[in-house]
XYZ file of C-alpha atoms in Angstrom:
618
model
C -27.012 -17.658 -34.937
C -25.547 -17.431 -31.453
C -28.797 -18.638 -29.942
C -28.820 -21.665 -32.245
C -25.284 -22.529 -31.203
C -26.213 -22.359 -27.594
C -29.287 -24.529 -28.076
C -27.286 -27.117 -30.028
C -24.574 -27.256 -27.320
C -27.198 -27.473 -24.531
C -28.931 -30.333 -26.371
C -25.697 -32.185 -26.768
C -24.772 -31.869 -23.163
C -28.235 -32.999 -22.079
C -28.080 -36.023 -24.371
C -24.658 -36.924 -22.998
C -25.909 -37.352 -19.429
C -29.070 -39.346 -20.233
C -29.120 -43.057 -19.465
C -31.706 -43.790 -22.155
C -32.348 -42.237 -25.590
C -34.578 -39.186 -25.655
C -36.565 -37.621 -28.402
C -34.438 -35.083 -30.190
C -35.427 -31.436 -30.668
C -37.959 -31.118 -33.517
C -37.177 -27.930 -35.411
C -39.305 -29.070 -38.388
C -42.277 -31.456 -38.961
C -41.831 -35.166 -39.516
C -41.337 -36.348 -43.040
C -44.426 -36.966 -45.037
C -43.871 -40.724 -44.897
C -44.317 -40.533 -41.074
C -40.947 -42.078 -40.277
C -40.348 -42.760 -36.550
C -37.891 -41.060 -34.164
C -34.131 -41.600 -34.701
C -32.525 -44.706 -33.385
C -30.036 -44.764 -30.419
C -27.098 -44.889 -32.826
C -28.469 -41.867 -34.734
C -28.935 -40.054 -31.447
C -25.297 -40.620 -30.481
C -24.157 -39.542 -33.913
C -26.236 -36.326 -33.612
C -24.858 -35.639 -30.168
C -21.200 -35.918 -31.303
C -21.917 -33.687 -34.323
C -23.591 -31.005 -32.288
C -20.784 -30.908 -29.699
C -18.081 -30.860 -32.268
C -19.705 -28.086 -34.297
C -20.330 -25.925 -31.218
C -16.782 -26.452 -29.919
C -15.224 -25.630 -33.268
C -17.110 -22.356 -33.526
C -16.148 -21.326 -30.017
C -12.517 -22.143 -30.658
C -12.436 -20.041 -33.765
C -14.047 -17.154 -31.977
C -11.601 -17.503 -29.061
C -8.563 -17.449 -31.360
C -9.710 -14.309 -33.180
C -10.290 -12.437 -29.874
C -7.057 -13.660 -28.333
C -5.006 -12.473 -31.303
C -6.321 -8.938 -30.852
C -6.016 -8.782 -27.025
C -3.450 -5.925 -26.323
C -2.694 -6.387 -22.606
C -3.307 -8.258 -19.385
C -7.003 -8.019 -18.515
C -8.885 -8.719 -15.279
C -10.515 -12.109 -15.158
C -13.890 -13.039 -13.815
C -13.579 -12.421 -10.015
C -15.620 -15.553 -9.241
C -13.126 -17.931 -10.805
C -10.248 -19.329 -8.793
C -7.541 -19.382 -11.429
C -7.513 -16.679 -14.019
C -6.874 -17.725 -17.600
C -4.195 -16.533 -19.915
C -6.487 -14.455 -22.046
C -9.538 -12.349 -21.280
C -11.976 -14.098 -23.591
C -10.784 -17.616 -22.647
C -11.970 -16.926 -19.135
C -15.490 -16.347 -20.254
C -15.594 -19.857 -21.756
C -14.441 -21.545 -18.597
C -18.179 -21.801 -17.690
C -20.644 -23.548 -19.980
C -24.122 -23.871 -18.500
C -22.796 -24.598 -15.032
C -19.774 -26.641 -16.127
C -16.708 -24.906 -14.686
C -13.163 -25.342 -15.986
C -10.980 -26.750 -13.209
C -7.573 -27.194 -14.851
C -4.711 -25.256 -13.168
C -3.291 -22.492 -15.278
C 0.489 -22.139 -15.555
C 0.772 -18.523 -16.686
C 1.955 -17.054 -19.967
C 4.625 -14.943 -21.506
C 4.127 -11.270 -22.282
C 3.437 -10.363 -25.879
C 6.068 -8.263 -27.704
C 3.733 -5.232 -27.506
C 3.186 -5.655 -23.750
C 6.910 -6.145 -23.149
C 7.796 -2.978 -25.073
C 5.177 -0.910 -23.225
C 6.157 -2.238 -19.822
C 9.914 -1.699 -20.347
C 9.543 1.806 -21.751
C 7.021 2.706 -19.019
C 9.388 1.702 -16.259
C 12.814 2.577 -17.614
C 12.288 4.755 -20.681
C 14.091 4.421 -23.970
C 17.496 5.726 -22.909
C 18.053 3.932 -19.593
C 21.651 3.447 -18.537
C 23.153 0.048 -17.820
C 23.888 1.196 -14.303
C 20.248 1.794 -13.495
C 19.247 -1.559 -14.931
C 21.932 -3.174 -12.779
C 20.545 -1.531 -9.690
C 17.065 -2.799 -10.347
C 18.141 -6.349 -11.277
C 20.358 -6.879 -8.242
C 17.990 -6.202 -5.334
C 16.151 -9.108 -3.728
C 13.400 -8.936 -1.119
C 15.352 -10.139 1.935
C 15.170 -9.626 5.637
C 18.197 -8.320 7.455
C 20.482 -10.871 9.120
C 21.253 -8.428 11.948
C 19.342 -9.307 15.104
C 18.254 -5.780 15.952
C 16.842 -5.135 12.463
C 15.836 -8.669 11.557
C 12.223 -7.511 10.965
C 13.415 -5.157 8.164
C 14.146 -5.619 4.475
C 17.770 -4.861 3.696
C 18.789 -2.763 0.732
C 22.175 -3.126 -0.901
C 21.586 -1.292 -4.169
C 20.296 2.243 -4.704
C 17.090 2.881 -6.673
C 14.505 0.215 -5.501
C 14.195 1.753 -2.023
C 10.704 3.074 -2.854
C 9.493 -0.482 -3.504
C 11.194 -1.935 -0.402
C 10.037 0.889 1.885
C 6.378 0.589 0.871
C 6.520 -3.222 1.254
C 8.279 -2.756 4.615
C 5.508 -0.503 5.901
C 2.898 -3.242 5.202
C 5.121 -5.858 6.850
C 5.380 -3.766 9.979
C 1.581 -3.360 10.027
C 1.200 -7.122 10.193
C 4.062 -7.760 12.622
C 2.907 -5.041 15.039
C -0.832 -5.086 14.884
C -1.706 -8.583 13.550
C 0.875 -10.767 15.247
C -1.825 -13.067 16.699
C -3.137 -13.761 13.266
C 0.368 -14.469 11.948
C 0.776 -17.039 14.692
C -2.389 -18.705 13.455
C -1.390 -20.472 10.208
C -5.043 -21.208 9.335
C -5.761 -17.485 9.094
C -3.466 -17.304 6.052
C -6.333 -18.627 3.952
C -8.629 -15.786 5.051
C -9.478 -13.041 2.611
C -8.940 -9.341 3.201
C -6.594 -9.938 6.117
C -5.317 -6.828 7.873
C -7.458 -4.381 5.989
C -10.069 -3.628 8.663
C -10.074 -0.779 11.098
C -8.240 -1.138 14.454
C -10.118 -3.028 17.116
C -9.805 -2.254 20.834
C -7.218 -5.066 21.211
C -5.165 -3.645 18.349
C -4.712 -0.118 19.723
C -1.488 -1.094 21.412
C 0.584 -3.178 18.953
C 3.211 -5.772 19.810
C 6.660 -4.552 20.784
C 8.138 -7.936 19.757
C 8.195 -6.984 16.119
C 12.021 -7.257 16.000
C 12.119 -10.622 17.706
C 9.809 -12.955 15.801
C 10.581 -16.232 14.084
C 11.466 -16.602 10.436
C 8.141 -18.302 9.702
C 6.235 -15.315 11.141
C 8.281 -12.834 9.121
C 7.710 -14.741 5.917
C 3.955 -14.890 6.563
C 3.956 -11.109 7.141
C 5.914 -10.656 3.880
C 3.550 -12.832 1.814
C 0.473 -11.209 3.344
C 1.891 -7.795 2.569
C 2.757 -8.666 -1.028
C -0.746 -10.114 -1.560
C -2.461 -7.159 0.004
C -0.534 -4.658 -2.110
C -1.125 -6.569 -5.385
C -4.859 -6.810 -4.734
C -4.954 -3.117 -3.897
C -3.383 -2.416 -7.283
C -5.974 -4.678 -8.848
C -8.852 -2.704 -7.260
C -9.461 -5.619 -4.860
C -10.470 -7.955 -7.671
C -7.329 -9.406 -9.186
C -3.584 -9.824 -8.546
C -0.899 -10.534 -11.134
C 2.280 -12.353 -10.126
C 5.280 -11.937 -12.430
C 7.925 -14.624 -12.049
C 10.856 -15.976 -14.059
C 10.633 -18.966 -16.365
C 14.265 -19.876 -15.731
C 13.148 -21.499 -12.436
C 10.440 -23.571 -14.109
C 8.238 -23.628 -11.007
C 4.981 -25.509 -11.641
C 1.679 -24.476 -10.119
C 2.066 -27.027 -7.292
C 5.312 -25.399 -6.179
C 7.226 -28.635 -6.275
C 10.566 -26.803 -6.545
C 9.972 -24.097 -3.929
C 12.721 -25.267 -1.605
C 15.605 -23.854 -3.602
C 18.544 -22.516 -1.649
C 20.605 -19.447 -2.467
C 23.154 -21.386 -4.434
C 20.474 -22.914 -6.687
C 18.885 -19.553 -7.228
C 22.187 -17.907 -8.105
C 23.015 -20.663 -10.554
C 19.663 -20.474 -12.273
C 20.188 -16.713 -12.771
C 23.703 -16.953 -14.174
C 23.862 -14.939 -17.364
C 20.259 -13.730 -17.012
C 19.911 -10.033 -17.563
C 17.212 -7.512 -18.490
C 18.508 -4.875 -20.789
C 15.597 -4.573 -23.248
C 11.924 -5.328 -23.787
C 12.798 -8.527 -25.589
C 14.602 -9.734 -22.478
C 11.401 -9.172 -20.472
C 9.419 -11.136 -22.978
C 11.969 -13.953 -22.938
C 12.221 -14.557 -19.175
C 8.967 -13.301 -17.612
C 5.945 -15.499 -16.812
C 2.682 -13.881 -15.776
C -0.099 -15.389 -13.756
C -3.403 -13.698 -12.842
C -5.527 -14.714 -9.863
C -8.725 -13.418 -8.271
C -8.880 -15.276 -4.935
C -6.689 -13.941 -2.113
C -6.016 -17.279 -0.485
C -4.805 -18.678 -3.850
C -2.490 -15.696 -4.284
C -1.108 -16.288 -0.810
C -0.407 -19.921 -1.721
C 1.172 -18.972 -5.029
C 3.408 -16.349 -3.460
C 4.438 -18.874 -0.886
C 5.399 -21.271 -3.660
C 7.329 -18.729 -5.736
C 8.915 -16.814 -2.839
C 12.507 -17.954 -3.730
C 12.105 -15.996 -6.967
C 11.430 -12.829 -4.982
C 14.364 -13.567 -2.696
C 16.578 -13.563 -5.784
C 18.378 -10.570 -7.133
C 15.430 -9.869 -9.452
C 12.955 -9.741 -6.581
C 12.302 -6.007 -6.121
C 11.838 -5.455 -9.892
C 9.539 -8.475 -10.220
C 7.360 -7.163 -7.463
C 7.145 -3.764 -9.113
C 6.188 -5.413 -12.413
C 3.591 -7.497 -10.596
C 2.032 -4.355 -9.131
C 1.999 -2.567 -12.496
C 0.364 -5.516 -14.282
C -2.122 -5.902 -11.421
C -3.162 -2.335 -11.983
C -3.056 -2.761 -15.790
C -0.721 -0.825 -18.115
C -3.488 1.335 -19.533
C -4.784 2.220 -16.044
C -1.275 3.114 -14.898
C -0.761 5.487 -17.737
C -4.219 7.023 -17.134
C -3.323 7.624 -13.473
C -0.222 9.647 -14.270
C 0.077 13.387 -14.985
C 2.867 12.843 -17.551
C 2.809 9.322 -19.036
C 5.789 10.106 -21.247
C 8.268 10.065 -18.346
C 9.728 6.818 -17.057
C 8.650 5.575 -13.646
C 12.238 5.040 -12.628
C 13.772 8.471 -12.626
C 17.060 9.470 -14.249
C 19.925 9.927 -13.652
C 20.095 7.944 -10.388
C 17.386 5.354 -10.964
C 15.200 6.233 -7.998
C 11.595 5.028 -7.670
C 9.252 7.862 -8.571
C 6.423 9.079 -6.394
C 4.093 7.296 -8.808
C 5.609 3.955 -7.901
C 5.358 4.654 -4.165
C 1.755 5.849 -4.452
C 0.798 2.790 -6.549
C 2.048 0.510 -3.728
C 0.446 2.637 -1.025
C -2.985 3.425 -2.505
C -3.327 1.185 -5.598
C -3.079 4.042 -8.151
C 0.045 5.401 -9.893
C -0.795 9.018 -9.224
C 2.096 11.574 -9.087
C 0.712 13.753 -6.319
C 0.318 13.477 -2.544
C -2.638 15.724 -1.868
C -6.175 14.404 -1.285
C -8.546 13.835 -4.221
C -8.228 15.848 -7.408
C -7.100 19.408 -8.046
C -9.164 21.236 -10.665
C -7.004 23.426 -12.839
C -9.889 24.826 -14.874
C -10.639 24.274 -18.552
C -11.363 20.614 -17.963
C -7.826 20.003 -16.687
C -7.039 18.541 -13.282
C -4.313 16.755 -11.304
C -4.885 13.465 -9.502
C -4.007 12.914 -5.875
C -4.665 10.174 -3.334
C -8.348 9.062 -3.784
C -9.081 7.782 -0.262
C -7.723 6.832 3.107
C -4.893 4.272 3.049
C -3.548 1.487 5.216
C -0.096 2.995 5.715
C 0.835 6.580 4.977
C 3.499 8.888 3.632
C 5.464 11.920 4.881
C 8.146 13.783 3.034
C 10.928 16.188 3.702
C 9.870 18.166 0.672
C 6.783 19.403 2.514
C 8.951 20.962 5.207
C 10.731 22.769 2.356
C 7.365 23.963 0.964
C 7.668 22.020 -2.273
C 4.392 20.086 -1.728
C 1.546 19.497 0.707
C 0.747 15.993 1.850
C -2.995 15.429 2.279
C -4.782 13.907 5.232
C -5.256 10.584 3.510
C -1.498 9.929 3.663
C -0.806 11.848 6.891
C -3.498 10.022 8.877
C -3.557 6.367 7.608
C -5.462 3.553 9.288
C -2.289 2.410 10.996
C 0.459 4.656 12.445
C 3.041 3.722 9.845
C 4.531 6.091 7.225
C 6.962 5.802 4.324
C 9.351 8.810 4.711
C 10.559 10.439 1.530
C 13.716 12.554 1.208
C 15.295 13.950 -1.969
C 16.992 10.640 -2.771
C 15.756 7.873 -0.448
C 12.725 6.257 1.237
C 12.692 5.005 4.797
C 9.909 4.043 7.314
C 8.540 5.666 10.472
C 6.119 3.840 12.786
C 4.483 3.734 16.180
C 3.207 0.841 18.338
C 0.060 2.648 19.458
C -2.759 3.767 17.184
C -3.638 6.523 19.673
C -0.659 8.640 18.580
C -2.984 9.824 15.800
C -5.802 10.819 18.037
C -6.226 14.443 18.874
C -5.868 15.262 22.581
C -8.176 17.675 24.388
C -6.194 20.730 23.376
C -5.985 19.721 19.689
C -9.668 18.869 19.525
C -10.625 22.183 20.963
C -8.243 24.025 18.668
C -9.679 22.251 15.614
C -13.238 23.022 16.762
C -12.601 26.745 17.144
C -10.620 26.958 13.898
C -13.422 25.356 11.956
C -15.949 27.812 13.427
C -13.678 30.736 12.558
C -12.992 29.517 8.986
C -16.739 29.083 8.425
C -17.137 32.869 8.875
C -13.977 33.845 6.945
C -15.221 35.529 3.752
C -11.766 36.810 2.784
C -10.880 33.846 0.628
C -8.546 32.427 3.215
C -7.096 35.712 4.396
C -7.550 34.785 8.056
C -9.935 37.491 9.237
C -13.661 37.793 9.845
C -16.228 40.537 10.358
C -17.764 41.704 13.669
C -20.987 39.764 12.779
C -18.874 36.737 12.012
C -17.219 36.923 15.463
C -20.534 36.800 17.222
C -21.397 33.670 15.257
C -18.014 32.057 16.078
C -18.565 32.687 19.787
C -21.956 31.010 19.622
C -20.800 28.011 17.499
C -17.685 27.385 19.617
C -19.430 28.068 22.973
C -16.974 30.784 23.971
C -17.937 33.401 26.577
C -15.950 36.658 26.277
C -16.495 39.735 28.384
C -17.918 42.822 26.620
C -14.576 44.578 27.141
C -12.647 41.835 25.279
C -15.196 41.793 22.481
C -14.875 45.616 22.064
C -11.075 45.347 21.914
C -11.226 42.628 19.245
C -13.761 44.545 17.186
C -12.047 47.939 17.416
C -10.651 47.803 13.896
C -13.867 46.543 12.295
C -12.495 43.099 11.504
C -10.982 40.282 13.586
C -7.622 38.610 12.629
C -7.166 34.955 13.559
C -3.805 35.432 15.319
C -5.272 38.104 17.687
C -8.435 36.018 18.335
C -6.381 32.872 18.989
C -4.251 34.651 21.533
C -7.381 35.724 23.389
C -8.548 32.075 23.424
C -5.175 30.880 24.773
C -5.518 33.389 27.665
C -9.154 32.533 28.341
C -9.898 30.073 31.123
C -11.248 26.636 30.178
C -14.458 27.309 32.108
C -15.273 30.082 29.613
C -14.431 27.996 26.526
C -10.754 28.997 26.309
C -7.570 26.981 26.612
C -5.985 28.444 29.716
C -5.157 25.531 32.049
C -3.808 26.135 35.530
C -2.597 22.551 35.795
C -0.222 22.903 32.851
C -1.216 19.416 31.657
C -3.739 20.216 28.978
C -2.684 19.286 25.522
C 0.618 17.561 26.324
C 1.377 14.555 24.163
C 4.476 12.407 24.582
C 4.990 9.193 22.630
C 7.554 6.953 20.955
C 8.238 6.574 17.230
C 10.642 4.194 15.551
C 12.568 4.952 12.389
C 13.908 2.243 10.064
C 16.400 2.824 7.293
C 16.837 -0.350 5.288
C 19.943 0.584 3.365
C 22.950 -1.262 4.699
C 25.551 1.047 6.163
C 28.669 0.401 8.237
C 28.548 3.485 10.420
C 27.344 2.632 13.953
C 27.192 5.244 16.696
C 29.802 7.352 14.979
C 32.318 4.496 14.585
C 32.999 1.863 11.999
C 31.328 -1.412 13.017
C 34.222 -3.781 12.432
C 33.782 -7.502 12.085
C 35.909 -9.966 13.974
C 39.616 -10.422 13.231
C 39.877 -7.148 11.354
C 37.280 -8.186 8.748
C 35.463 -5.525 6.684
C 32.864 -3.353 8.414
C 29.489 -5.039 9.081
C 26.834 -3.690 6.747
C 23.480 -3.345 8.564
C 20.298 -1.302 8.448
C 19.478 1.202 11.197
C 16.579 1.154 13.713
C 16.217 4.215 15.922
C 13.752 4.869 18.767
C 12.627 8.545 19.106
C 10.870 10.095 22.069
C 8.472 12.704 20.618
C 6.847 15.530 22.626
C 4.245 17.667 21.036
C 3.916 21.068 22.762
C 0.483 22.464 23.561
C 1.662 26.091 23.350
C 3.064 28.269 20.613
C 6.716 27.323 20.953
C 8.673 24.282 22.151
C 10.464 26.526 24.657
C 7.165 27.298 26.456
C 6.337 23.611 26.530
C 9.710 22.687 27.981
C 9.351 25.406 30.584
C 6.003 23.970 31.593
C 7.439 20.392 31.625
C 10.174 21.502 34.024
C 7.647 22.788 36.471
C 5.572 19.614 36.569
C 6.519 16.154 37.779
C 4.677 14.007 35.241
C 2.843 13.964 31.974
C 0.646 11.561 30.088
C 2.613 9.427 27.715
C 0.617 7.846 24.894
C 0.876 4.042 24.799
C 3.415 3.649 27.635
C 3.237 1.748 30.905
C 2.760 3.674 34.132
C 6.371 3.200 35.235
C 7.468 4.985 32.089
C 5.381 8.106 32.463
C 7.634 10.159 34.748
C 9.169 13.192 33.148
C 11.122 14.864 35.874
C 13.187 17.152 33.686
C 13.128 18.075 30.036
C 15.817 16.836 27.654
C 17.380 19.179 25.201
C 15.640 18.686 21.822
C 17.705 17.113 19.077
C 17.378 17.780 15.375
C 17.792 15.857 12.163
C 15.926 15.968 8.835
C 13.529 13.212 10.031
C 12.320 15.666 12.693
C 11.271 18.093 9.957
C 9.284 15.237 8.440
C 7.673 14.454 11.796
C 6.687 18.123 12.224
C 4.650 17.991 8.988
C 2.454 15.538 10.927
C 2.774 16.961 14.433
C 3.632 20.653 14.229
C 6.067 21.998 16.892
C 7.132 18.436 17.876
C 10.479 18.065 19.632
C 12.390 14.762 19.520
C 15.142 12.961 21.353
C 17.045 9.752 20.682
C 20.090 7.827 21.790
C 23.157 7.496 19.547
C 23.594 8.760 16.039
C 20.828 10.836 14.446
C 18.367 8.736 12.403
C 19.197 9.050 8.719
C 16.660 9.470 5.914
C 19.362 9.246 3.178
């Protein structure tokens, strides 16, 4: 039956493009009286009938499938504009004829709205939490020093803002040349490749770029995150129908006053409110998504912006896929009682999956049960204070992202840490040698991770790691019948480099000194320990904080030994700095703040210094 419909439709289309009548398809013999072929008028009548019948059958099939479609589905990735329903998209192409009309989005169904609202906020969400999430726009700071950063005025959505901020910094620091080239905005997969030689040292002008450049970085970051959530195939943009923006973006020049007026009386307190005011559009071409985000950017500037971007990410992933990612789908993504973004939200924006854990891959619990972690390497990473407190272990995917930028998590807030040089993640000579020896030792460790090996294992380690020990030292190590890692490592530290050890008479081996920057987007009035007063006794100026930290990673067991070595030498190699900034004539007393504990989960034994107030991660 389906084949017959297809043949009828194909015949009708063929007849419609002929300049002269053709002989119709003969599915049965001529009549016995030998009547001739149909006339031109009969041909036209047959053509219209065939096309009408085929179109009617397809419309009926489309309506029946559309009525049963439960959620947003991914469209055909080869079509520019995704249609409102999954099956409608399949019918955009008929024997090479492609639908070209521009789609204008759709409203969520009542079922989708209920699932989305309960997934994000739960069934007992307080009005205060809803207020937090519906009063936070995606806006850059007006303060000159922090103008590259998104400013946060409400608690709760910091996880969304920090993840987006990390991507913005990636583009501003390492892809500034592309941002200056407006034509590159139409490129696909921008900013997702590995660092090139020219991108090792990023731009230090990230805080002093034009508004146009910042907006391009913002739109690129939003597009990149949404496509990541859509597995690189689709991106969903959730906007508000109260603005009535058409697909050509004719009204995209709205000012703050117009936006505020349009949102007067608009609130989201239930699933029915979501259904009433949301409009959802699905796309599959990155350049088109960039254009559409550019057109609808005023909506994301509005007080609903952070929540709309979260909803866009969730719908890009798909509600069923989000729930499948999670360990406990019954819990809301926005956590009670303070309305913070959960780790699942942050992970969704960082890796495209709403997993609850920060370790690599999956953890098998036995009995067919497992926990999901980060599936692969990511563009920007994540560090957390909770690891320093031994509550979790962040995997290498998040600790060593493609770009030296990390979202920093504390018990109640998310901030951003970043470097301007990709080489801060490279192991130096000391670290590489330590890793090599440790791998050789662990390969012979049959104790299940106990940290000791047999005498036979020691001989193999010495061969694999190319270490030459005197017979006397070998006898001492083997005197108890097994070799403990700590004792073996101390021997390696005391062994000269020429014999495969780490003893360095110059005192320079393994030193690493570099700069990190910490950005806290929440607006505070405390500046260098004093209230930052406005002019004429006006209220304190609310501004985010940007702090530069000098980080030194010791090559020895303790920071004290490193500082003692530093005091005895006149210079050290500073990663990513100019030659006139490499002099280290005397060590500075190390400073401490919770952010240092986070840094040490990435660079153990690191010591930090900064000017002014300690960087805050709360």
